[in-house]
Amino acid sequence: MLEKIITLEDVSMVDFLGIHNSNIKEVAAAFPESKIISRGNEIRIQGTAPEIIRITDVIDSLLAHYQKYGKITNDNVKGYLNGIVKMPVATGEDDDDVILYGNKGLVVKAKTPNQKLLVEQAAKFDLVFAIGPAGTGKTYTAVAIAVKALKNKEVRKIIITRPAVEAGENLGFLPGDLKEKIDPYLRPIYDALDDMIAPEKLKLYLESRVIEIAPLAYMRGRTLNNAFILLDEAQNTTPMQMKMFLTRMGPSSKAIITGDKSQIDLPKNLKSGLIDSITVLKGIKGISFVELDGSDVVRHRLVKDILAAYEKSEK
């Protein structure tokens, strides 16, 4: 039996806990195998590690709601519980593979040896390159690692960026302003976040810029401190853009760079910043390179065969 204490600061205890602690009693009723005690400005949680993680997620969600709206209703509590509580309790050897408990009962795990290696390297190094073909889960795993760091308060924000390079299409012909043109290219990021964070909490994070998703060009001139930074589709950066991104890291930042060397959409006269960085940065202490391959593909079973056929054809 483990114990965790959450200290509530700058919170009206009546507004947060409810009359006669009704809100916290609602949370406790949802976790009958754990013990939740409210005393003064502290909430003491006793239970198994997976249960404590889920209870903490509920309380963190309620705190974020309180900071925005100034009070918590019983319906609010039930809403967050419905999004977070219905998660299977992980047991056995596979517990080590769990990255985090996501939205609507989803358990986000590292599913392949190289995905597990990516998780391990991200814990050890501040800068990690995850390189591999489509479908290997490199972006999804990287987003999960960043969300876990945010939930554990290891960083204050997440910044996710991609170069705005068209895959055979022209952005200028798409309708809408820049955000509306770019958002479809960032859809895989939003899909991953939808799996990992309750909708209301994700909306709050995006509105308050705790989670920021933007084209790479928006990173110029910024110093990103106490943040987890993800650069996706890095094969479509130029060497100058890659250098610009890498030099944005502040003293307390971590970064994961994902890319696929076989899907470069740059004009043929431009060198890929990802491929250039592999040569330039190899051997620097504190930087890790994780190579994923066809054995890590977690999409439809045909994707592995498709990748192998294209690789054979190119050779």
PDB file of C-alpha atoms in Angstrom:
ATOM      1  CA  MET A   1       0.000   0.000   0.000  1.00  0.00           C
ATOM      2  CA  LEU A   2       1.501   3.318  -1.133  1.00  0.00           C
ATOM      3  CA  GLU A   3       0.639   6.834   0.019  1.00  0.00           C
ATOM      4  CA  LYS A   4       0.653  10.218  -1.704  1.00  0.00           C
ATOM      5  CA  ILE A   5      -0.158  13.626  -0.226  1.00  0.00           C
ATOM      6  CA  ILE A   6      -1.508  16.441  -2.410  1.00  0.00           C
ATOM      7  CA  THR A   7      -1.261  19.927  -0.902  1.00  0.00           C
ATOM      8  CA  LEU A   8      -3.912  22.389  -2.106  1.00  0.00           C
ATOM      9  CA  GLU A   9      -2.684  25.983  -2.414  1.00  0.00           C
ATOM     10  CA  ASP A  10      -4.702  29.139  -3.187  1.00  0.00           C
ATOM     11  CA  VAL A  11      -7.919  27.107  -3.088  1.00  0.00           C
ATOM     12  CA  SER A  12     -11.151  27.745  -1.199  1.00  0.00           C
ATOM     13  CA  MET A  13     -11.589  24.389   0.494  1.00  0.00           C
ATOM     14  CA  VAL A  14     -15.397  24.659   0.599  1.00  0.00           C
ATOM     15  CA  ASP A  15     -15.637  25.528  -3.114  1.00  0.00           C
ATOM     16  CA  PHE A  16     -13.200  22.772  -4.068  1.00  0.00           C
ATOM     17  CA  LEU A  17     -14.142  19.938  -1.700  1.00  0.00           C
ATOM     18  CA  GLY A  18     -17.879  20.757  -1.633  1.00  0.00           C
ATOM     19  CA  ILE A  19     -20.222  21.134   1.327  1.00  0.00           C
ATOM     20  CA  HIS A  20     -19.392  18.465   3.923  1.00  0.00           C
ATOM     21  CA  ASN A  21     -16.592  17.306   1.576  1.00  0.00           C
ATOM     22  CA  SER A  22     -19.189  15.973  -0.867  1.00  0.00           C
ATOM     23  CA  ASN A  23     -16.908  16.331  -3.912  1.00  0.00           C
ATOM     24  CA  ILE A  24     -13.993  14.410  -2.430  1.00  0.00           C
ATOM     25  CA  LYS A  25     -16.394  11.778  -1.077  1.00  0.00           C
ATOM     26  CA  GLU A  26     -17.668  11.300  -4.650  1.00  0.00           C
ATOM     27  CA  VAL A  27     -14.076  10.674  -5.780  1.00  0.00           C
ATOM     28  CA  ALA A  28     -13.473   8.275  -2.888  1.00  0.00           C
ATOM     29  CA  ALA A  29     -16.648   6.307  -3.736  1.00  0.00           C
ATOM     30  CA  ALA A  30     -15.300   5.722  -7.259  1.00  0.00           C
ATOM     31  CA  PHE A  31     -12.157   4.102  -5.824  1.00  0.00           C
ATOM     32  CA  PRO A  32     -13.436   1.715  -3.122  1.00  0.00           C
ATOM     33  CA  GLU A  33     -10.129  -0.155  -2.924  1.00  0.00           C
ATOM     34  CA  SER A  34      -8.214   3.016  -2.035  1.00  0.00           C
ATOM     35  CA  LYS A  35      -8.438   5.428   0.878  1.00  0.00           C
ATOM     36  CA  ILE A  36      -8.791   9.198   0.321  1.00  0.00           C
ATOM     37  CA  ILE A  37      -8.637  11.476   3.371  1.00  0.00           C
ATOM     38  CA  SER A  38      -9.076  15.266   3.360  1.00  0.00           C
ATOM     39  CA  ARG A  39      -7.524  17.136   6.273  1.00  0.00           C
ATOM     40  CA  GLY A  40      -6.853  20.886   6.284  1.00  0.00           C
ATOM     41  CA  ASN A  41      -5.410  21.771   2.883  1.00  0.00           C
ATOM     42  CA  GLU A  42      -4.099  18.253   2.243  1.00  0.00           C
ATOM     43  CA  ILE A  43      -5.568  15.256   0.467  1.00  0.00           C
ATOM     44  CA  ARG A  44      -3.975  11.976   1.514  1.00  0.00           C
ATOM     45  CA  ILE A  45      -4.296   9.050  -0.929  1.00  0.00           C
ATOM     46  CA  GLN A  46      -3.500   5.444   0.032  1.00  0.00           C
ATOM     47  CA  GLY A  47      -3.637   2.611  -2.493  1.00  0.00           C
ATOM     48  CA  THR A  48      -1.791   0.830  -5.295  1.00  0.00           C
ATOM     49  CA  ALA A  49       0.409   2.776  -7.708  1.00  0.00           C
ATOM     50  CA  PRO A  50      -2.028   2.558 -10.685  1.00  0.00           C
ATOM     51  CA  GLU A  51      -4.948   3.648  -8.469  1.00  0.00           C
ATOM     52  CA  ILE A  52      -2.973   6.575  -7.038  1.00  0.00           C
ATOM     53  CA  ILE A  53      -2.073   7.700 -10.581  1.00  0.00           C
ATOM     54  CA  ARG A  54      -5.724   7.678 -11.634  1.00  0.00           C
ATOM     55  CA  ILE A  55      -6.919   9.449  -8.470  1.00  0.00           C
ATOM     56  CA  THR A  56      -4.210  12.079  -8.943  1.00  0.00           C
ATOM     57  CA  ASP A  57      -5.363  12.592 -12.554  1.00  0.00           C
ATOM     58  CA  VAL A  58      -8.915  13.206 -11.313  1.00  0.00           C
ATOM     59  CA  ILE A  59      -7.779  15.688  -8.670  1.00  0.00           C
ATOM     60  CA  ASP A  60      -5.454  17.465 -11.138  1.00  0.00           C
ATOM     61  CA  SER A  61      -8.377  17.793 -13.563  1.00  0.00           C
ATOM     62  CA  LEU A  62     -10.582  19.209 -10.803  1.00  0.00           C
ATOM     63  CA  LEU A  63      -7.853  21.673  -9.772  1.00  0.00           C
ATOM     64  CA  ALA A  64      -7.481  22.888 -13.379  1.00  0.00           C
ATOM     65  CA  HIS A  65     -11.273  23.285 -13.564  1.00  0.00           C
ATOM     66  CA  TYR A  66     -11.306  25.193 -10.260  1.00  0.00           C
ATOM     67  CA  GLN A  67      -8.533  27.549 -11.394  1.00  0.00           C
ATOM     68  CA  LYS A  68     -10.607  28.452 -14.459  1.00  0.00           C
ATOM     69  CA  TYR A  69     -14.138  28.561 -13.024  1.00  0.00           C
ATOM     70  CA  GLY A  70     -13.630  29.196  -9.285  1.00  0.00           C
ATOM     71  CA  LYS A  71     -15.708  26.278  -8.003  1.00  0.00           C
ATOM     72  CA  ILE A  72     -16.446  22.586  -8.458  1.00  0.00           C
ATOM     73  CA  THR A  73     -19.926  21.104  -8.679  1.00  0.00           C
ATOM     74  CA  ASN A  74     -20.916  17.485  -8.107  1.00  0.00           C
ATOM     75  CA  ASP A  75     -21.671  17.181 -11.838  1.00  0.00           C
ATOM     76  CA  ASN A  76     -18.136  18.374 -12.621  1.00  0.00           C
ATOM     77  CA  VAL A  77     -16.733  15.638 -10.386  1.00  0.00           C
ATOM     78  CA  LYS A  78     -18.853  12.973 -12.079  1.00  0.00           C
ATOM     79  CA  GLY A  79     -17.784  14.228 -15.511  1.00  0.00           C
ATOM     80  CA  TYR A  80     -14.074  13.942 -14.745  1.00  0.00           C
ATOM     81  CA  LEU A  81     -14.592  10.570 -13.089  1.00  0.00           C
ATOM     82  CA  ASN A  82     -16.350   9.252 -16.200  1.00  0.00           C
ATOM     83  CA  GLY A  83     -13.347  10.318 -18.295  1.00  0.00           C
ATOM     84  CA  ILE A  84     -10.592   9.018 -16.027  1.00  0.00           C
ATOM     85  CA  VAL A  85     -11.775   6.403 -13.557  1.00  0.00           C
ATOM     86  CA  LYS A  86     -12.930   3.678 -15.937  1.00  0.00           C
ATOM     87  CA  MET A  87      -9.430   2.351 -16.501  1.00  0.00           C
ATOM     88  CA  PRO A  88      -8.330  -1.224 -15.957  1.00  0.00           C
ATOM     89  CA  VAL A  89      -5.898  -1.759 -13.125  1.00  0.00           C
ATOM     90  CA  ALA A  90      -2.636  -2.869 -14.664  1.00  0.00           C
ATOM     91  CA  THR A  91      -1.000  -5.860 -13.024  1.00  0.00           C
ATOM     92  CA  GLY A  92       1.863  -8.219 -13.695  1.00  0.00           C
ATOM     93  CA  GLU A  93       5.038  -7.822 -15.729  1.00  0.00           C
ATOM     94  CA  ASP A  94       3.422  -5.565 -18.361  1.00  0.00           C
ATOM     95  CA  ASP A  95       3.114  -2.734 -15.787  1.00  0.00           C
ATOM     96  CA  ASP A  96       6.608  -1.580 -16.792  1.00  0.00           C
ATOM     97  CA  ASP A  97       5.408  -1.010 -20.365  1.00  0.00           C
ATOM     98  CA  VAL A  98       2.633   1.432 -19.348  1.00  0.00           C
ATOM     99  CA  ILE A  99       3.527   5.021 -20.226  1.00  0.00           C
ATOM    100  CA  LEU A 100       0.319   6.560 -18.878  1.00  0.00           C
ATOM    101  CA  TYR A 101      -3.393   5.994 -18.353  1.00  0.00           C
ATOM    102  CA  GLY A 102      -5.221   7.899 -21.052  1.00  0.00           C
ATOM    103  CA  ASN A 103      -8.747   9.050 -21.763  1.00  0.00           C
ATOM    104  CA  LYS A 104     -11.817   6.779 -21.460  1.00  0.00           C
ATOM    105  CA  GLY A 105      -9.975   3.835 -19.958  1.00  0.00           C
ATOM    106  CA  LEU A 106      -7.171   3.678 -22.543  1.00  0.00           C
ATOM    107  CA  VAL A 107      -3.876   2.292 -21.260  1.00  0.00           C
ATOM    108  CA  VAL A 108      -1.041   3.755 -23.340  1.00  0.00           C
ATOM    109  CA  LYS A 109       1.856   1.294 -23.544  1.00  0.00           C
ATOM    110  CA  ALA A 110       5.129   0.881 -25.365  1.00  0.00           C
ATOM    111  CA  LYS A 111       4.199  -2.059 -27.621  1.00  0.00           C
ATOM    112  CA  THR A 112       7.497  -2.994 -29.268  1.00  0.00           C
ATOM    113  CA  PRO A 113      11.137  -3.309 -28.134  1.00  0.00           C
ATOM    114  CA  ASN A 114      12.173  -0.114 -29.930  1.00  0.00           C
ATOM    115  CA  GLN A 115       9.207   1.832 -28.533  1.00  0.00           C
ATOM    116  CA  LYS A 116      10.310   0.672 -25.065  1.00  0.00           C
ATOM    117  CA  LEU A 117      13.851   1.793 -25.907  1.00  0.00           C
ATOM    118  CA  LEU A 118      12.501   5.212 -26.918  1.00  0.00           C
ATOM    119  CA  VAL A 119      10.756   5.545 -23.534  1.00  0.00           C
ATOM    120  CA  GLU A 120      13.947   4.517 -21.714  1.00  0.00           C
ATOM    121  CA  GLN A 121      16.176   6.886 -23.694  1.00  0.00           C
ATOM    122  CA  ALA A 122      13.786   9.808 -23.193  1.00  0.00           C
ATOM    123  CA  ALA A 123      14.076   9.261 -19.437  1.00  0.00           C
ATOM    124  CA  LYS A 124      17.890   9.316 -19.614  1.00  0.00           C
ATOM    125  CA  PHE A 125      18.586  11.986 -22.249  1.00  0.00           C
ATOM    126  CA  ASP A 126      17.314  15.537 -22.772  1.00  0.00           C
ATOM    127  CA  LEU A 127      17.432  15.209 -26.570  1.00  0.00           C
ATOM    128  CA  VAL A 128      16.303  12.064 -28.397  1.00  0.00           C
ATOM    129  CA  PHE A 129      15.908  11.374 -32.121  1.00  0.00           C
ATOM    130  CA  ALA A 130      13.273   8.735 -32.977  1.00  0.00           C
ATOM    131  CA  ILE A 131      13.780   7.705 -36.599  1.00  0.00           C
ATOM    132  CA  GLY A 132      11.686   5.146 -38.448  1.00  0.00           C
ATOM    133  CA  PRO A 133       9.089   4.456 -41.141  1.00  0.00           C
ATOM    134  CA  ALA A 134       5.369   5.190 -41.043  1.00  0.00           C
ATOM    135  CA  GLY A 135       3.287   3.244 -38.559  1.00  0.00           C
ATOM    136  CA  THR A 136       6.037   2.530 -36.027  1.00  0.00           C
ATOM    137  CA  GLY A 137       4.330   4.636 -33.337  1.00  0.00           C
ATOM    138  CA  LYS A 138       7.197   7.082 -32.949  1.00  0.00           C
ATOM    139  CA  THR A 139       4.990  10.204 -32.852  1.00  0.00           C
ATOM    140  CA  TYR A 140       2.313   8.604 -30.668  1.00  0.00           C
ATOM    141  CA  THR A 141       4.912   7.310 -28.193  1.00  0.00           C
ATOM    142  CA  ALA A 142       6.679  10.686 -28.114  1.00  0.00           C
ATOM    143  CA  VAL A 143       3.398  12.494 -27.360  1.00  0.00           C
ATOM    144  CA  ALA A 144       2.668   9.989 -24.562  1.00  0.00           C
ATOM    145  CA  ILE A 145       6.105  10.574 -23.022  1.00  0.00           C
ATOM    146  CA  ALA A 146       5.528  14.346 -23.095  1.00  0.00           C
ATOM    147  CA  VAL A 147       2.022  14.083 -21.586  1.00  0.00           C
ATOM    148  CA  LYS A 148       3.369  11.860 -18.816  1.00  0.00           C
ATOM    149  CA  ALA A 149       6.066  14.453 -18.020  1.00  0.00           C
ATOM    150  CA  LEU A 150       3.391  17.178 -17.856  1.00  0.00           C
ATOM    151  CA  LYS A 151       1.115  15.101 -15.607  1.00  0.00           C
ATOM    152  CA  ASN A 152       4.058  14.341 -13.304  1.00  0.00           C
ATOM    153  CA  LYS A 153       4.892  18.084 -13.194  1.00  0.00           C
ATOM    154  CA  GLU A 154       8.357  17.444 -14.627  1.00  0.00           C
ATOM    155  CA  VAL A 155       7.687  20.240 -17.148  1.00  0.00           C
ATOM    156  CA  ARG A 156       5.277  23.170 -17.221  1.00  0.00           C
ATOM    157  CA  LYS A 157       4.213  22.914 -20.842  1.00  0.00           C
ATOM    158  CA  ILE A 158       4.342  20.864 -24.017  1.00  0.00           C
ATOM    159  CA  ILE A 159       5.223  22.385 -27.379  1.00  0.00           C
ATOM    160  CA  ILE A 160       4.604  20.283 -30.485  1.00  0.00           C
ATOM    161  CA  THR A 161       5.676  21.496 -33.893  1.00  0.00           C
ATOM    162  CA  ARG A 162       5.970  20.324 -37.500  1.00  0.00           C
ATOM    163  CA  PRO A 163       7.421  21.919 -40.622  1.00  0.00           C
ATOM    164  CA  ALA A 164       4.643  23.141 -42.937  1.00  0.00           C
ATOM    165  CA  VAL A 165       5.778  21.195 -45.987  1.00  0.00           C
ATOM    166  CA  GLU A 166       3.195  19.853 -48.411  1.00  0.00           C
ATOM    167  CA  ALA A 167       3.192  16.139 -49.275  1.00  0.00           C
ATOM    168  CA  GLY A 168       2.501  16.644 -52.976  1.00  0.00           C
ATOM    169  CA  GLU A 169      -0.174  19.297 -52.298  1.00  0.00           C
ATOM    170  CA  ASN A 170      -0.115  23.083 -52.068  1.00  0.00           C
ATOM    171  CA  LEU A 171      -1.156  24.760 -48.808  1.00  0.00           C
ATOM    172  CA  GLY A 172      -2.035  27.951 -50.643  1.00  0.00           C
ATOM    173  CA  PHE A 173      -5.007  26.316 -52.363  1.00  0.00           C
ATOM    174  CA  LEU A 174      -6.549  25.170 -49.077  1.00  0.00           C
ATOM    175  CA  PRO A 175      -9.387  27.340 -47.672  1.00  0.00           C
ATOM    176  CA  GLY A 176      -9.121  29.420 -44.495  1.00  0.00           C
ATOM    177  CA  ASP A 177      -6.480  31.316 -42.553  1.00  0.00           C
ATOM    178  CA  LEU A 178      -3.033  29.940 -41.636  1.00  0.00           C
ATOM    179  CA  LYS A 179      -4.334  27.978 -38.620  1.00  0.00           C
ATOM    180  CA  GLU A 180      -7.075  26.376 -40.707  1.00  0.00           C
ATOM    181  CA  LYS A 181      -4.551  25.497 -43.428  1.00  0.00           C
ATOM    182  CA  ILE A 182      -2.052  24.002 -40.957  1.00  0.00           C
ATOM    183  CA  ASP A 183      -4.419  22.127 -38.591  1.00  0.00           C
ATOM    184  CA  PRO A 184      -5.000  19.168 -40.966  1.00  0.00           C
ATOM    185  CA  TYR A 185      -1.238  18.582 -41.031  1.00  0.00           C
ATOM    186  CA  LEU A 186      -1.246  18.518 -37.215  1.00  0.00           C
ATOM    187  CA  ARG A 187      -4.242  16.156 -36.983  1.00  0.00           C
ATOM    188  CA  PRO A 188      -2.159  13.111 -35.901  1.00  0.00           C
ATOM    189  CA  ILE A 189      -0.967  15.150 -32.912  1.00  0.00           C
ATOM    190  CA  TYR A 190      -4.509  16.124 -31.911  1.00  0.00           C
ATOM    191  CA  ASP A 191      -5.634  12.488 -32.312  1.00  0.00           C
ATOM    192  CA  ALA A 192      -2.894  11.304 -29.946  1.00  0.00           C
ATOM    193  CA  LEU A 193      -3.745  13.976 -27.365  1.00  0.00           C
ATOM    194  CA  ASP A 194      -7.457  13.046 -27.596  1.00  0.00           C
ATOM    195  CA  ASP A 195      -6.494   9.515 -26.529  1.00  0.00           C
ATOM    196  CA  MET A 196      -4.463  10.691 -23.556  1.00  0.00           C
ATOM    197  CA  ILE A 197      -6.240  13.693 -21.991  1.00  0.00           C
ATOM    198  CA  ALA A 198      -9.903  14.182 -21.053  1.00  0.00           C
ATOM    199  CA  PRO A 199     -11.611  16.558 -23.557  1.00  0.00           C
ATOM    200  CA  GLU A 200     -12.381  19.390 -21.127  1.00  0.00           C
ATOM    201  CA  LYS A 201      -8.895  19.274 -19.654  1.00  0.00           C
ATOM    202  CA  LEU A 202      -7.287  19.189 -23.128  1.00  0.00           C
ATOM    203  CA  LYS A 203      -9.370  22.191 -24.178  1.00  0.00           C
ATOM    204  CA  LEU A 204      -8.193  24.057 -21.074  1.00  0.00           C
ATOM    205  CA  TYR A 205      -4.564  23.136 -21.771  1.00  0.00           C
ATOM    206  CA  LEU A 206      -4.803  24.348 -25.377  1.00  0.00           C
ATOM    207  CA  GLU A 207      -6.581  27.594 -24.456  1.00  0.00           C
ATOM    208  CA  SER A 208      -4.056  28.398 -21.720  1.00  0.00           C
ATOM    209  CA  ARG A 209      -1.143  27.349 -23.990  1.00  0.00           C
ATOM    210  CA  VAL A 210       0.029  24.720 -21.507  1.00  0.00           C
ATOM    211  CA  ILE A 211      -0.025  22.570 -24.644  1.00  0.00           C
ATOM    212  CA  GLU A 212       0.957  24.483 -27.765  1.00  0.00           C
ATOM    213  CA  ILE A 213       0.797  23.065 -31.293  1.00  0.00           C
ATOM    214  CA  ALA A 214       2.285  25.242 -34.016  1.00  0.00           C
ATOM    215  CA  PRO A 215       4.183  25.266 -37.332  1.00  0.00           C
ATOM    216  CA  LEU A 216       7.974  25.175 -36.988  1.00  0.00           C
ATOM    217  CA  ALA A 217       8.320  28.731 -38.322  1.00  0.00           C
ATOM    218  CA  TYR A 218       6.659  29.986 -35.102  1.00  0.00           C
ATOM    219  CA  MET A 219       9.617  28.706 -33.036  1.00  0.00           C
ATOM    220  CA  ARG A 220      12.096  31.229 -34.408  1.00  0.00           C
ATOM    221  CA  GLY A 221      13.422  33.671 -31.805  1.00  0.00           C
ATOM    222  CA  ARG A 222      11.961  31.807 -28.811  1.00  0.00           C
ATOM    223  CA  THR A 223      13.752  30.251 -25.844  1.00  0.00           C
ATOM    224  CA  LEU A 224      11.698  27.315 -24.597  1.00  0.00           C
ATOM    225  CA  ASN A 225      12.420  26.657 -20.930  1.00  0.00           C
ATOM    226  CA  ASN A 226      10.839  24.094 -18.594  1.00  0.00           C
ATOM    227  CA  ALA A 227       9.072  22.568 -21.587  1.00  0.00           C
ATOM    228  CA  PHE A 228       8.829  19.246 -23.376  1.00  0.00           C
ATOM    229  CA  ILE A 229       9.317  20.011 -27.085  1.00  0.00           C
ATOM    230  CA  LEU A 230       8.411  17.628 -29.894  1.00  0.00           C
ATOM    231  CA  LEU A 231       9.465  18.135 -33.501  1.00  0.00           C
ATOM    232  CA  ASP A 232       7.462  15.817 -35.758  1.00  0.00           C
ATOM    233  CA  GLU A 233       8.097  15.050 -39.460  1.00  0.00           C
ATOM    234  CA  ALA A 234      11.668  16.292 -38.993  1.00  0.00           C
ATOM    235  CA  GLN A 235      12.747  14.831 -42.349  1.00  0.00           C
ATOM    236  CA  ASN A 236      11.030  17.853 -43.923  1.00  0.00           C
ATOM    237  CA  THR A 237      13.188  20.426 -42.152  1.00  0.00           C
ATOM    238  CA  THR A 238      16.175  22.044 -43.830  1.00  0.00           C
ATOM    239  CA  PRO A 239      19.531  21.984 -41.983  1.00  0.00           C
ATOM    240  CA  MET A 240      19.009  25.660 -41.075  1.00  0.00           C
ATOM    241  CA  GLN A 241      15.538  24.950 -39.652  1.00  0.00           C
ATOM    242  CA  MET A 242      16.849  21.984 -37.667  1.00  0.00           C
ATOM    243  CA  LYS A 243      19.638  24.108 -36.199  1.00  0.00           C
ATOM    244  CA  MET A 244      17.089  26.816 -35.330  1.00  0.00           C
ATOM    245  CA  PHE A 245      14.886  24.271 -33.554  1.00  0.00           C
ATOM    246  CA  LEU A 246      17.709  22.626 -31.619  1.00  0.00           C
ATOM    247  CA  THR A 247      18.948  25.971 -30.325  1.00  0.00           C
ATOM    248  CA  ARG A 248      15.502  26.836 -28.864  1.00  0.00           C
ATOM    249  CA  MET A 249      16.022  24.464 -25.917  1.00  0.00           C
ATOM    250  CA  GLY A 250      16.190  26.199 -22.540  1.00  0.00           C
ATOM    251  CA  PRO A 251      18.107  24.935 -19.460  1.00  0.00           C
ATOM    252  CA  SER A 252      15.198  22.791 -18.173  1.00  0.00           C
ATOM    253  CA  SER A 253      13.825  21.548 -21.494  1.00  0.00           C
ATOM    254  CA  LYS A 254      13.593  18.096 -23.033  1.00  0.00           C
ATOM    255  CA  ALA A 255      13.049  17.347 -26.707  1.00  0.00           C
ATOM    256  CA  ILE A 256      12.152  14.423 -28.943  1.00  0.00           C
ATOM    257  CA  ILE A 257      12.610  14.688 -32.704  1.00  0.00           C
ATOM    258  CA  THR A 258      10.741  12.192 -34.893  1.00  0.00           C
ATOM    259  CA  GLY A 259      11.184  11.585 -38.587  1.00  0.00           C
ATOM    260  CA  ASP A 260      11.111   9.132 -41.478  1.00  0.00           C
ATOM    261  CA  LYS A 261      14.092   9.204 -43.818  1.00  0.00           C
ATOM    262  CA  SER A 262      12.035   7.510 -46.565  1.00  0.00           C
ATOM    263  CA  GLN A 263       9.330  10.222 -46.731  1.00  0.00           C
ATOM    264  CA  ILE A 264      11.159  13.463 -47.521  1.00  0.00           C
ATOM    265  CA  ASP A 265       8.853  15.982 -49.231  1.00  0.00           C
ATOM    266  CA  LEU A 266      11.435  18.741 -49.681  1.00  0.00           C
ATOM    267  CA  PRO A 267      12.422  19.948 -53.153  1.00  0.00           C
ATOM    268  CA  LYS A 268      15.218  17.759 -54.524  1.00  0.00           C
ATOM    269  CA  ASN A 269      17.762  20.572 -54.325  1.00  0.00           C
ATOM    270  CA  LEU A 270      17.322  20.857 -50.520  1.00  0.00           C
ATOM    271  CA  LYS A 271      19.039  18.583 -48.017  1.00  0.00           C
ATOM    272  CA  SER A 272      16.984  17.145 -45.156  1.00  0.00           C
ATOM    273  CA  GLY A 273      17.796  18.656 -41.776  1.00  0.00           C
ATOM    274  CA  LEU A 274      17.125  15.280 -40.146  1.00  0.00           C
ATOM    275  CA  ILE A 275      19.655  13.422 -42.270  1.00  0.00           C
ATOM    276  CA  ASP A 276      22.158  16.274 -41.842  1.00  0.00           C
ATOM    277  CA  SER A 277      21.752  16.248 -38.050  1.00  0.00           C
ATOM    278  CA  ILE A 278      22.394  12.501 -37.812  1.00  0.00           C
ATOM    279  CA  THR A 279      25.848  13.107 -39.291  1.00  0.00           C
ATOM    280  CA  VAL A 280      26.595  16.383 -37.476  1.00  0.00           C
ATOM    281  CA  LEU A 281      25.436  15.371 -33.987  1.00  0.00           C
ATOM    282  CA  LYS A 282      26.557  11.744 -33.777  1.00  0.00           C
ATOM    283  CA  GLY A 283      28.886  11.270 -30.826  1.00  0.00           C
ATOM    284  CA  ILE A 284      27.678  14.226 -28.764  1.00  0.00           C
ATOM    285  CA  LYS A 285      27.065  13.133 -25.167  1.00  0.00           C
ATOM    286  CA  GLY A 286      23.524  13.756 -23.980  1.00  0.00           C
ATOM    287  CA  ILE A 287      21.921  13.022 -27.369  1.00  0.00           C
ATOM    288  CA  SER A 288      20.360   9.639 -28.163  1.00  0.00           C
ATOM    289  CA  PHE A 289      19.334   8.184 -31.526  1.00  0.00           C
ATOM    290  CA  VAL A 290      16.644   5.477 -31.543  1.00  0.00           C
ATOM    291  CA  GLU A 291      16.074   3.627 -34.830  1.00  0.00           C
ATOM    292  CA  LEU A 292      12.646   2.029 -35.363  1.00  0.00           C
ATOM    293  CA  ASP A 293      11.985  -0.360 -38.247  1.00  0.00           C
ATOM    294  CA  GLY A 294       9.343  -2.543 -39.873  1.00  0.00           C
ATOM    295  CA  SER A 295       9.184  -4.815 -36.816  1.00  0.00           C
ATOM    296  CA  ASP A 296       7.769  -1.866 -34.831  1.00  0.00           C
ATOM    297  CA  VAL A 297       4.821  -1.211 -37.167  1.00  0.00           C
ATOM    298  CA  VAL A 298       1.619  -1.208 -35.105  1.00  0.00           C
ATOM    299  CA  ARG A 299      -0.858  -0.326 -37.869  1.00  0.00           C
ATOM    300  CA  HIS A 300      -2.694  -2.809 -40.118  1.00  0.00           C
ATOM    301  CA  ARG A 301      -0.704  -6.027 -40.748  1.00  0.00           C
ATOM    302  CA  LEU A 302      -0.411  -5.068 -44.445  1.00  0.00           C
ATOM    303  CA  VAL A 303       1.631  -1.954 -43.615  1.00  0.00           C
ATOM    304  CA  LYS A 304       4.725  -4.062 -42.843  1.00  0.00           C
ATOM    305  CA  ASP A 305       4.432  -5.837 -46.196  1.00  0.00           C
ATOM    306  CA  ILE A 306       3.867  -2.541 -48.016  1.00  0.00           C
ATOM    307  CA  LEU A 307       6.972  -0.975 -46.426  1.00  0.00           C
ATOM    308  CA  ALA A 308       9.055  -4.040 -47.277  1.00  0.00           C
ATOM    309  CA  ALA A 309       7.868  -3.988 -50.907  1.00  0.00           C
ATOM    310  CA  TYR A 310       8.752  -0.301 -51.335  1.00  0.00           C
ATOM    311  CA  GLU A 311      12.140  -0.811 -49.680  1.00  0.00           C
ATOM    312  CA  LYS A 312      12.872  -3.707 -52.036  1.00  0.00           C
ATOM    313  CA  SER A 313      11.781  -1.649 -55.058  1.00  0.00           C
ATOM    314  CA  GLU A 314      13.974   1.314 -54.083  1.00  0.00           C
ATOM    315  CA  LYS A 315      17.015  -0.926 -53.702  1.00  0.00           C
TER     316      LYS A 315
END
